[in-house]
Short mmCIF file of C-alpha atoms and ligand atoms in Angstrom, two decimals:
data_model
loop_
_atom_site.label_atom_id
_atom_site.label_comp_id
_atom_site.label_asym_id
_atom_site.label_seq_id
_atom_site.Cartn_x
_atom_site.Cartn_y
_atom_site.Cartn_z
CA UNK C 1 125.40 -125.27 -34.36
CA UNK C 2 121.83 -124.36 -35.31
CA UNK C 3 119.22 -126.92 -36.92
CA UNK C 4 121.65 -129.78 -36.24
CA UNK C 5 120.99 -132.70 -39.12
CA UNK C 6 122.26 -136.41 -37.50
CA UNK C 7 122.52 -139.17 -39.96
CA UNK C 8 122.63 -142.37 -38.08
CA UNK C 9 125.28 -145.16 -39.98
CA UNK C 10 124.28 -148.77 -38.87
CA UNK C 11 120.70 -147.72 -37.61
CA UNK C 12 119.66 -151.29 -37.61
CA UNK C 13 122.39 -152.79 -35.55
CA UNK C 14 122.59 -153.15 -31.50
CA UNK C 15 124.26 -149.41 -31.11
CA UNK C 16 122.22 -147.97 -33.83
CA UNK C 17 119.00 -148.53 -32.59
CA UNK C 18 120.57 -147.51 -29.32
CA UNK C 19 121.55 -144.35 -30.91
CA UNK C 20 117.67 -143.64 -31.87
CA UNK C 21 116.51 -144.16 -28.27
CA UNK C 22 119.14 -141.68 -25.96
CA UNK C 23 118.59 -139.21 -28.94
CA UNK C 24 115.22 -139.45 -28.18
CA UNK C 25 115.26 -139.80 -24.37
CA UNK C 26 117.52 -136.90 -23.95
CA UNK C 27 115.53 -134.57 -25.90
CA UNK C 28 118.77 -134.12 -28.59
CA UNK C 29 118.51 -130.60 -30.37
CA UNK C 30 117.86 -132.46 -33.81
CA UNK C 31 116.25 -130.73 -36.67
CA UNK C 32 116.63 -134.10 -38.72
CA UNK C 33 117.88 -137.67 -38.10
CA UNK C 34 118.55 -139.85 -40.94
CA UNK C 35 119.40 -143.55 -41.44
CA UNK C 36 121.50 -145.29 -42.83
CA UNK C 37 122.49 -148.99 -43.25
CA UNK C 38 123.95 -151.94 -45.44
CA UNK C 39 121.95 -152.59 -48.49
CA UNK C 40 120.02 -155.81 -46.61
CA UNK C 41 118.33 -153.28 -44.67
CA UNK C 42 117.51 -150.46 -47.70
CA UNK C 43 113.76 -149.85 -47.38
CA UNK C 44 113.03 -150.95 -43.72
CA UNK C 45 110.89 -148.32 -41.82
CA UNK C 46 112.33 -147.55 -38.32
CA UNK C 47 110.64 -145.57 -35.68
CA UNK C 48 112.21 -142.02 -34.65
CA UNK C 49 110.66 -139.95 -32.21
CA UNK C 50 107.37 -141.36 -33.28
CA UNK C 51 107.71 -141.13 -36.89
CA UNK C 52 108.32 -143.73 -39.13
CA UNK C 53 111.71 -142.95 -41.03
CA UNK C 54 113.35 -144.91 -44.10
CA UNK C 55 116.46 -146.72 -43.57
CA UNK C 56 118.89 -146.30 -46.62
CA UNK C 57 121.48 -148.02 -47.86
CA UNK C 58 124.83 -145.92 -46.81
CA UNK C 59 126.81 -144.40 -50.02
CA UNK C 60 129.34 -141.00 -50.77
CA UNK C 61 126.32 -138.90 -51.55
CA UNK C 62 125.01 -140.01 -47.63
CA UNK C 63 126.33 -137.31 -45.65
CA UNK C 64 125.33 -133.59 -47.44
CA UNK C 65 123.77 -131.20 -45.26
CA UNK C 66 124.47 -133.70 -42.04
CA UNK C 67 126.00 -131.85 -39.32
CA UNK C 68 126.86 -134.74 -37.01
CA UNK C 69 127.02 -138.49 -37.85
CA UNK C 70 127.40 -141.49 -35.37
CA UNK C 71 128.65 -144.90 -37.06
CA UNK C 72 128.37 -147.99 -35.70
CA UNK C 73 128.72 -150.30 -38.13
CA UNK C 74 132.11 -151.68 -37.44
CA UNK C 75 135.00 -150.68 -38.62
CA UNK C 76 135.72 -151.09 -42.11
CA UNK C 77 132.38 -149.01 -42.83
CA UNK C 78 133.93 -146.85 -40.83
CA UNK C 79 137.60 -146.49 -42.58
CA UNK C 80 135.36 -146.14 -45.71
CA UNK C 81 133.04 -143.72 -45.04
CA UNK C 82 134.17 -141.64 -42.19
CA UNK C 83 136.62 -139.27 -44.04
CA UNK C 84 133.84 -138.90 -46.66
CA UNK C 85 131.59 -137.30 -44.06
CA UNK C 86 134.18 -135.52 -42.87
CA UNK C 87 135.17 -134.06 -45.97
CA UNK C 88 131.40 -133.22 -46.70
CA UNK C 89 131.27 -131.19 -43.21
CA UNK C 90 129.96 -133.57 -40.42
CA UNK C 91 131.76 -134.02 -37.33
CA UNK C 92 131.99 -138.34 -37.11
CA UNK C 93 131.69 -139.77 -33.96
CA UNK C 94 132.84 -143.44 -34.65
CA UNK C 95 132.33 -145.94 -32.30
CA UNK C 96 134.21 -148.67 -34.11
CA UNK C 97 137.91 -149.34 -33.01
CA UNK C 98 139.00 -147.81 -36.88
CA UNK C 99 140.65 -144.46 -35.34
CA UNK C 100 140.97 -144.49 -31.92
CA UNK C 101 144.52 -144.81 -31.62
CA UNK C 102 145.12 -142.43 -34.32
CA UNK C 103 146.68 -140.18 -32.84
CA UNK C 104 145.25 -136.91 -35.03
CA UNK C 105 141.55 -138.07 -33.52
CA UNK C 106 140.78 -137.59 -30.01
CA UNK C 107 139.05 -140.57 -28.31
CA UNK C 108 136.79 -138.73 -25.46
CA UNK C 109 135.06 -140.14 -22.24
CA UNK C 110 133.17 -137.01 -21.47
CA UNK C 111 133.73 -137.51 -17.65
CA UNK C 112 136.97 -137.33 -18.24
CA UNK C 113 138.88 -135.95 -20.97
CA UNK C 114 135.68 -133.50 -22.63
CA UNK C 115 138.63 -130.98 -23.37
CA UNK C 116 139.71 -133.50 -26.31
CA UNK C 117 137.23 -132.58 -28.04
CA UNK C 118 137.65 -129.17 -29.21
CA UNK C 119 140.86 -130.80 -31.12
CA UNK C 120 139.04 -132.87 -33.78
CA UNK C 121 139.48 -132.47 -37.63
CA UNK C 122 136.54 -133.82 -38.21
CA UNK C 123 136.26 -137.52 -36.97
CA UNK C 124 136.24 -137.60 -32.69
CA UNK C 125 136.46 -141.53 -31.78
CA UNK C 126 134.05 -143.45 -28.68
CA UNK C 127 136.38 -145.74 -26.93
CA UNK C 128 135.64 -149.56 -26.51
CA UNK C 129 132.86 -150.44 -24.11
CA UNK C 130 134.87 -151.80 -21.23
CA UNK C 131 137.43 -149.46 -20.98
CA UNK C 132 134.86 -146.24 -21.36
CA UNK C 133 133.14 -148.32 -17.70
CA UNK C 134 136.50 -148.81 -16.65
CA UNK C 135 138.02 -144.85 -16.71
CA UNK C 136 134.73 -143.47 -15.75
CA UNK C 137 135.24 -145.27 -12.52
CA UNK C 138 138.96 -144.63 -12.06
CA UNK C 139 139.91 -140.97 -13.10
CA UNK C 140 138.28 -139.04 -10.26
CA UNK C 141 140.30 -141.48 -7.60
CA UNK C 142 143.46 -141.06 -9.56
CA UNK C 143 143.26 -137.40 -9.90
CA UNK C 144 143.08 -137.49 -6.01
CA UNK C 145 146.22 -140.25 -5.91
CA UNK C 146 147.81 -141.03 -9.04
CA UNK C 147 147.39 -144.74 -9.94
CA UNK C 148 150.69 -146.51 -10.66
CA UNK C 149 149.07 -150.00 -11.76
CA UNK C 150 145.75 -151.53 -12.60
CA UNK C 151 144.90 -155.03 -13.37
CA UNK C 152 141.07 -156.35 -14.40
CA UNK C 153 139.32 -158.90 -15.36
CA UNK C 154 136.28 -158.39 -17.66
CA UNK C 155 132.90 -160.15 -17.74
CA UNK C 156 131.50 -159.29 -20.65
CA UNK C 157 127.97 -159.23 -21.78
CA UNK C 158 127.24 -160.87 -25.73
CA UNK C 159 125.19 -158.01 -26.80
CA UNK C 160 129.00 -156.32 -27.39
CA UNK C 161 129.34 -158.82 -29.95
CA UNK C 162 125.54 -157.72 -31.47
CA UNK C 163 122.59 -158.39 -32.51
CA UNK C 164 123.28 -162.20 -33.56
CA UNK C 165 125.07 -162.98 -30.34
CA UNK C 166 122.11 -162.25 -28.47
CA UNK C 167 120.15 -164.31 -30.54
CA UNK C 168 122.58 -166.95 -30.53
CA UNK C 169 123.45 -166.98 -26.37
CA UNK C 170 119.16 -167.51 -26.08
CA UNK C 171 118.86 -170.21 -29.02
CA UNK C 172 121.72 -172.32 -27.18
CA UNK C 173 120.24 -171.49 -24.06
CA UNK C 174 116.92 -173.18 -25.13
CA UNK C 175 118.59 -175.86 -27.24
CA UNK C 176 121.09 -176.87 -23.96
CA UNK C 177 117.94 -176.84 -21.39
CA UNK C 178 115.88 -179.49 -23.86
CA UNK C 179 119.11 -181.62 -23.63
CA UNK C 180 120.15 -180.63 -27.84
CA UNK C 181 123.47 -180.17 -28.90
CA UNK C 182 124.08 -175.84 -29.28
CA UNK C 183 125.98 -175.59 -32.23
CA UNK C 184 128.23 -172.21 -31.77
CA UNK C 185 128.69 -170.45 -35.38
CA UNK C 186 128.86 -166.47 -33.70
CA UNK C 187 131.21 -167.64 -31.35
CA UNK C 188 134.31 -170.54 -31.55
CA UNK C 189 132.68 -172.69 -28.42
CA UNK C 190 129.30 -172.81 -27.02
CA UNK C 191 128.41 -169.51 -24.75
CA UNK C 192 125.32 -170.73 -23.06
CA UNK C 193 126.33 -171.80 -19.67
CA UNK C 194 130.07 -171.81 -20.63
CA UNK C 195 132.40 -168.74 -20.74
CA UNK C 196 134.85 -167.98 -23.08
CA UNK C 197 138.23 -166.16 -22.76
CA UNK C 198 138.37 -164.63 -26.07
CA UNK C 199 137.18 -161.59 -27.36
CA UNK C 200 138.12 -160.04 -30.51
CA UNK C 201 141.43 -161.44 -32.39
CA UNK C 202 144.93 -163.00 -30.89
CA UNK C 203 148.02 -160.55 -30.66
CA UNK C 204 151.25 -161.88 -30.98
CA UNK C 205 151.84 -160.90 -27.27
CA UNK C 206 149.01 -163.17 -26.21
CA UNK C 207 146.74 -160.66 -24.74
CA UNK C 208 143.75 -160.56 -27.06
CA UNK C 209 142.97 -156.80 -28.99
CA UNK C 210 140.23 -156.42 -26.54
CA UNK C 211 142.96 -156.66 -23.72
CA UNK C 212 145.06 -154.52 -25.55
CA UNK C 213 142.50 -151.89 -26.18
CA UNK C 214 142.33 -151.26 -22.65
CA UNK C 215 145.82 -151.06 -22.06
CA UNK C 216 146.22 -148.28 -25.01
CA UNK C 217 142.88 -146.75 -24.78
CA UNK C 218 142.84 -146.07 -21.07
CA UNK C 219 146.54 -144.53 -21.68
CA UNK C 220 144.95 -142.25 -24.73
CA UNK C 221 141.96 -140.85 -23.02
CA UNK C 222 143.47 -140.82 -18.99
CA UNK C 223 146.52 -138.99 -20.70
CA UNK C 224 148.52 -141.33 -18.06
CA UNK C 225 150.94 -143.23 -20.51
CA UNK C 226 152.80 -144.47 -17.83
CA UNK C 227 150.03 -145.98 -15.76
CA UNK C 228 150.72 -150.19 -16.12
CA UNK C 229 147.29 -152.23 -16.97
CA UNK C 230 146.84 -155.81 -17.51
CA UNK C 231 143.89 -157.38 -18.53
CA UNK C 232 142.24 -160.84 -19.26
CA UNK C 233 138.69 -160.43 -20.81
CA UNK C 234 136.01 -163.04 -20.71
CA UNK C 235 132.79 -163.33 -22.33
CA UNK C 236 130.01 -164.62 -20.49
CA UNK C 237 126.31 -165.81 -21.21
CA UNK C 238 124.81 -162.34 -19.79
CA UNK C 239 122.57 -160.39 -22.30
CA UNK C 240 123.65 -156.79 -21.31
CA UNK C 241 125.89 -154.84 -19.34
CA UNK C 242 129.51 -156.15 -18.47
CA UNK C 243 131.37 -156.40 -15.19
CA UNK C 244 134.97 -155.35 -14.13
CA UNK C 245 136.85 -156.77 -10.89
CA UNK C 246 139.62 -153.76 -10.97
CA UNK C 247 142.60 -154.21 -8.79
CA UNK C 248 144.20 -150.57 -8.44
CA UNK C 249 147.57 -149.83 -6.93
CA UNK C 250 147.87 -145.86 -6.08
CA UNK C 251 150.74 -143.41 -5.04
CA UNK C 252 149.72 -143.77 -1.36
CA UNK C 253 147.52 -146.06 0.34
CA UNK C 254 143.58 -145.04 -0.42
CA UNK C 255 141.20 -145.64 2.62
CA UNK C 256 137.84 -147.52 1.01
CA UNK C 257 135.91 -144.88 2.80
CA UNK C 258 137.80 -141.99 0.79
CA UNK C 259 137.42 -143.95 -2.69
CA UNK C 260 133.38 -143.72 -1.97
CA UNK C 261 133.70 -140.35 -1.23
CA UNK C 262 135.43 -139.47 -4.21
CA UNK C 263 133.09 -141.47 -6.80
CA UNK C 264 129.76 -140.78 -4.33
CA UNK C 265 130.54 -137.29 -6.19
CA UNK C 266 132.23 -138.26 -9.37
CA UNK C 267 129.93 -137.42 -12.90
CA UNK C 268 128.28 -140.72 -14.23
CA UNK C 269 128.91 -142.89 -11.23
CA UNK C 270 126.43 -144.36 -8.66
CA UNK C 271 128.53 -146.30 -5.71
CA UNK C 272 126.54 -149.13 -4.34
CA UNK C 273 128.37 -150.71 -1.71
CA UNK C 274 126.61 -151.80 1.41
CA UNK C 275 128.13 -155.56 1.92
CA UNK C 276 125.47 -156.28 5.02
CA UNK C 277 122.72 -155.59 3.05
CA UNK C 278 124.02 -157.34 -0.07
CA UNK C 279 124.08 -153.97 -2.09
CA UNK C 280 126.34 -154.47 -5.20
CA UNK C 281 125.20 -153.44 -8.90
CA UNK C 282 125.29 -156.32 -11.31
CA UNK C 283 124.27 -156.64 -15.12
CA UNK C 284 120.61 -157.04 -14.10
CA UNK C 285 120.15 -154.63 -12.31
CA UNK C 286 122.20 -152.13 -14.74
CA UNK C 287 120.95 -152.92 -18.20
CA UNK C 288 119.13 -149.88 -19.37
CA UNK C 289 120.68 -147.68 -17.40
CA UNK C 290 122.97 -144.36 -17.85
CA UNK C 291 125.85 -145.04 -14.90
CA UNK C 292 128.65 -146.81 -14.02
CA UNK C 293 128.13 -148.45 -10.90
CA UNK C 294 130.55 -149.43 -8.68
CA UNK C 295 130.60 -151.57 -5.68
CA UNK C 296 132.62 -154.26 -3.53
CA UNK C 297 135.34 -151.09 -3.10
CA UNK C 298 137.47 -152.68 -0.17
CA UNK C 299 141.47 -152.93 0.69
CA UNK C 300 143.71 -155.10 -2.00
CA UNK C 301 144.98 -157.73 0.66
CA UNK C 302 147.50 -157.87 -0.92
CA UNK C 303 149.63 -154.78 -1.84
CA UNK C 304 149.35 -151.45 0.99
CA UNK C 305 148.63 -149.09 -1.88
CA UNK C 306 145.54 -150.76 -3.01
CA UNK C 307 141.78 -150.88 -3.25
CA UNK C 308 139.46 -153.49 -5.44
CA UNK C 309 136.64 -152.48 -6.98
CA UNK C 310 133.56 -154.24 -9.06
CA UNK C 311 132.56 -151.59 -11.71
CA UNK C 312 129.43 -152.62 -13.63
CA UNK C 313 127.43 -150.63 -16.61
CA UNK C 314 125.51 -151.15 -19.91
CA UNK C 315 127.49 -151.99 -22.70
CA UNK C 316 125.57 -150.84 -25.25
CA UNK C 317 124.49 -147.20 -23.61
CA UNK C 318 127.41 -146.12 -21.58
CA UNK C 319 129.57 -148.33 -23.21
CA UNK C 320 128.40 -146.91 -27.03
CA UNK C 321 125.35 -145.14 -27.90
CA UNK C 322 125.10 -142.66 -24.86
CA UNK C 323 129.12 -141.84 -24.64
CA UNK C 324 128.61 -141.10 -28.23
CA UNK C 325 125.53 -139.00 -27.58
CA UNK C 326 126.80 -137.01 -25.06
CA UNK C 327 129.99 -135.97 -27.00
CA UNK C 328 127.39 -134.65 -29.32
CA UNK C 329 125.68 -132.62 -27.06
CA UNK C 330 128.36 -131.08 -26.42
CA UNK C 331 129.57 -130.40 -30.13
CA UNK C 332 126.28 -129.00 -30.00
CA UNK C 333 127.03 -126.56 -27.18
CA UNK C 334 130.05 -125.14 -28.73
O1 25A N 401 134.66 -153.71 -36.40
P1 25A N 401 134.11 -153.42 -35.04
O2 25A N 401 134.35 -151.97 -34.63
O3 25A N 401 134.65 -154.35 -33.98
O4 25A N 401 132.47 -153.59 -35.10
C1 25A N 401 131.79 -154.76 -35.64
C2 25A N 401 130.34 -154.83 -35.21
O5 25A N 401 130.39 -154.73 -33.80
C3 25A N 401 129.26 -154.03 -33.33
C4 25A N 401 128.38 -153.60 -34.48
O6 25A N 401 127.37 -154.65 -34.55
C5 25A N 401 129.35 -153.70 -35.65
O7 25A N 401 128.64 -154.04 -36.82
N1 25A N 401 129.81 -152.98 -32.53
C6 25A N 401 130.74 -152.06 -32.82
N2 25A N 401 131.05 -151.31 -31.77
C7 25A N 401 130.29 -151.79 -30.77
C8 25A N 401 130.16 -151.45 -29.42
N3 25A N 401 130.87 -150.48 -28.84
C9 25A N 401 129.51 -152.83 -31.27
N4 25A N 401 128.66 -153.46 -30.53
C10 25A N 401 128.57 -153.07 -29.25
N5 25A N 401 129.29 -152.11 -28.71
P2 25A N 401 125.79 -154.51 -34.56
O8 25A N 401 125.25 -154.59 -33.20
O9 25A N 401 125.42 -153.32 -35.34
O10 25A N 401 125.31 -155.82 -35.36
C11 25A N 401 125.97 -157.04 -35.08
C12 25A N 401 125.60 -158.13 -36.10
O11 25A N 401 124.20 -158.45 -36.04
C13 25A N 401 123.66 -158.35 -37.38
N6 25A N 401 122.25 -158.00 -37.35
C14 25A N 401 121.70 -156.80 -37.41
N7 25A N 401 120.39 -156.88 -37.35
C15 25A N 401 120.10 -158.18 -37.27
C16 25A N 401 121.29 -158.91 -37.26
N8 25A N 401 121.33 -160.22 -37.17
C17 25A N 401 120.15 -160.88 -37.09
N9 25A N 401 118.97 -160.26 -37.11
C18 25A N 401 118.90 -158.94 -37.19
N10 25A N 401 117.70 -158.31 -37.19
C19 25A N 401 124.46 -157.32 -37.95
O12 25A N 401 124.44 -157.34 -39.34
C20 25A N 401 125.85 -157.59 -37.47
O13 25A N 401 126.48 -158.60 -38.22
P3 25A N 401 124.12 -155.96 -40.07
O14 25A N 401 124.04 -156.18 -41.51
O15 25A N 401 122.87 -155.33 -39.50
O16 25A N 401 125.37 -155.04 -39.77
C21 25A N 401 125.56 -154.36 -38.49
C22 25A N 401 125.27 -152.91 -38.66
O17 25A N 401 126.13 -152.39 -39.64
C23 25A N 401 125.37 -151.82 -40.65
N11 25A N 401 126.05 -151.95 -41.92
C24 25A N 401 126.54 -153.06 -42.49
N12 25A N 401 127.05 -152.74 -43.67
C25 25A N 401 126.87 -151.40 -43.83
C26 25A N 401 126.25 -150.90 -42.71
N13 25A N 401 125.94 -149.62 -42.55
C27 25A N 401 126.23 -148.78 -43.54
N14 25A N 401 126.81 -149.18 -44.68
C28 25A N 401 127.15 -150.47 -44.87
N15 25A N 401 127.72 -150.85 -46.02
C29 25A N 401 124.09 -152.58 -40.62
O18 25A N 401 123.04 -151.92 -41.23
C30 25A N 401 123.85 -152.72 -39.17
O19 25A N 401 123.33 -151.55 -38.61
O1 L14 N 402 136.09 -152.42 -29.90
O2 L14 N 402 132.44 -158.16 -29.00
O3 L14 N 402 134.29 -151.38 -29.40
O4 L14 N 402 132.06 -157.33 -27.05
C1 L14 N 402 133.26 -153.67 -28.50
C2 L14 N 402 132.48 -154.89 -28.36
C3 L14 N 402 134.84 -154.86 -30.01
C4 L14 N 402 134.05 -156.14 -29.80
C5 L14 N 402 134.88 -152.40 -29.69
C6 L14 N 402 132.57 -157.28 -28.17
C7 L14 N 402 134.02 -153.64 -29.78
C8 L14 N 402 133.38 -156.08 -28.47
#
């Protein structure tokens, strides 16, 4: 792809202006980057690669002449406007949850299933944060021992949630600490100091979609259907980057010392696991950076085939804008 045109849909939201920075950070091979938003944001002036750029209100006639466009703007923007790109000759890489489980659009975790890819028709789907953290950090131990069963639990950062999460977690902070009342409207219950377990809608099943998303998802993109995952996820008052405390059950039993081996080598992972000198990554230490870390790796007590692991990474770069980047480098490449 020569003189590669990006248009940018939700520019102003937490992803989008994530989108503008690992574009810029990693040197992308654009010729042009446009913006585009909802209507309250027509007009603003955002900064791209030093230049001031217009942001402007998203419509049909958005997408001619754009070779690749990344949408974050949830997903009914998404539903709309996607196949219109498309159909106007941009490869879409959506990260809201609109198409990943359609099963004629590849959902891709670089590290692990680039070779989806190549099978697009034209939209190519980011997964949800917390699964993309959780399969970076599990398919190079289950290519060495196929995992059988995985449960997690999920402490997630607000910033998932965007822009007015993050304002609303500090506000209550603030209001809490001078003894006010924090009066939740982003979330059903107060988040400062509190956490909440409840993230995106009810299913019928009583696993919430954000559960359920990393049951199917991990399935989709690990091309292991038959792998069993459980999850419960939890939002807590942390700004960025969420947690995972993974129990894995393998084939065969999996020594600790092997499973650092394995992800001491494994693309997009940093292992930081030194318990006597209180090494373990956590969401302060990874907001703002590219990795998954992973840490606490040790024997589950309680089954012979397993190992628990803590798996931490930014939410809003790993987790969206630089998972999406990176499948555009390499729609790039091709
Ligand atoms: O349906 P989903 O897939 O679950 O996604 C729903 C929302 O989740 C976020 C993203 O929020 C999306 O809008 N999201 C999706 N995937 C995510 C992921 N993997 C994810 N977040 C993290 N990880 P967001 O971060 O873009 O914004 C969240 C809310 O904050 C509002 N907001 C923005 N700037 C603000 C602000 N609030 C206060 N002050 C500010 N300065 C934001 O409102 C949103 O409610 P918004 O209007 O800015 O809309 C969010 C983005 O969507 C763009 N948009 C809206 N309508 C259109 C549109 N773009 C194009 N065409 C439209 N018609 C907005 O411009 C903005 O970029
Ligand atoms: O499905 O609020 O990608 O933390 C990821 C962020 C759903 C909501 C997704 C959050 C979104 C979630």
């Amino acid at each position: 792809m020569k003189g590669t045109n990006v248009a940018i849909v939700g520019a102003t939201g937490m992803v989008g202006q994530e989108f503008i920075k690992v574009l810029g950070q990693r040197g992308f091979p654009a010729d042009s980057i446009r913006l585009y938003a909802s209507d309250r944001s027509h007009g603003r002036k955002v900064k791209v690669r030093g230049e001031e750029i217009e942001v402007r209100e998203t419509t049909p006639d958005s997408f001619k002449g754009i070779d690749i466009a990344l949408f974050s703007a949830g997903a009914d923007i998404s539903k709309q406007f996607s196949p219109i790109a498309a159909k106007a000759g941009a490869v879409v890489v959506d990260n809201s949850a609109a198409f990943r489980m359609d099963p004629e659009v590849p959902l891709v975790v670089p590290e692990v299933n680039p070779e989806d890819i190549g099978k697009h028709k034209g939209i190519i789907a980011n997964p949800n944060c917390s699964t993309i953290q959780m399969v970076v950090a599990l398919y190079p131990l289950h290519r060495a021992n196929p995992i059988k069963r995985v449960t997690v639990a999920t402490y997630q950062s607000v910033s998932g949630t965007g822009l007015a999460a993050v304002d609303e977690l500090t506000g209550q902070a603030r209001l809490v600490l001078e003894g006010k009342p924090a009066v939740p409207r982003v979330y059903p219950y107060q988040i400062a100091f509190n956490v909440l377990p409840d993230i995106d809608v009810f299913l019928e099943n009583g696993y919430t979609k954000e559960e359920w998303k990393m049951v199917e998802e991990t399935h989709k993109i690990m091309h292991a259907p038959d792998i069993a995952v459980s999850a419960t996820c939890v939002r807590v008052p942390v700004v960025i980057a969420h947690s995972e405390a993974i129990q894995v059950e393998f084939t065969s039993p999996m020594a600790p010392a092997e499973a650092r081996r394995i992800l001491s080598k494994a693309p997009g992972v940093t292992v930081m696991d030194d318990p006597s000198g209180r090494v373990y990554p956590h969401p302060v230490m990874a907001a703002g950076r590219d990795d998954v870390f992973v840490g606490r790796i040790r024997k589950d007590a309680s089954h012979p085939n397993g190992l628990v692991l803590w798996v931490v990474s930014d939410n809003i770069r790993k987790g969206a804008a630089l998972n999406a980047v990176q499948i555009a480098e390499r729609l790039v490449q091709k």
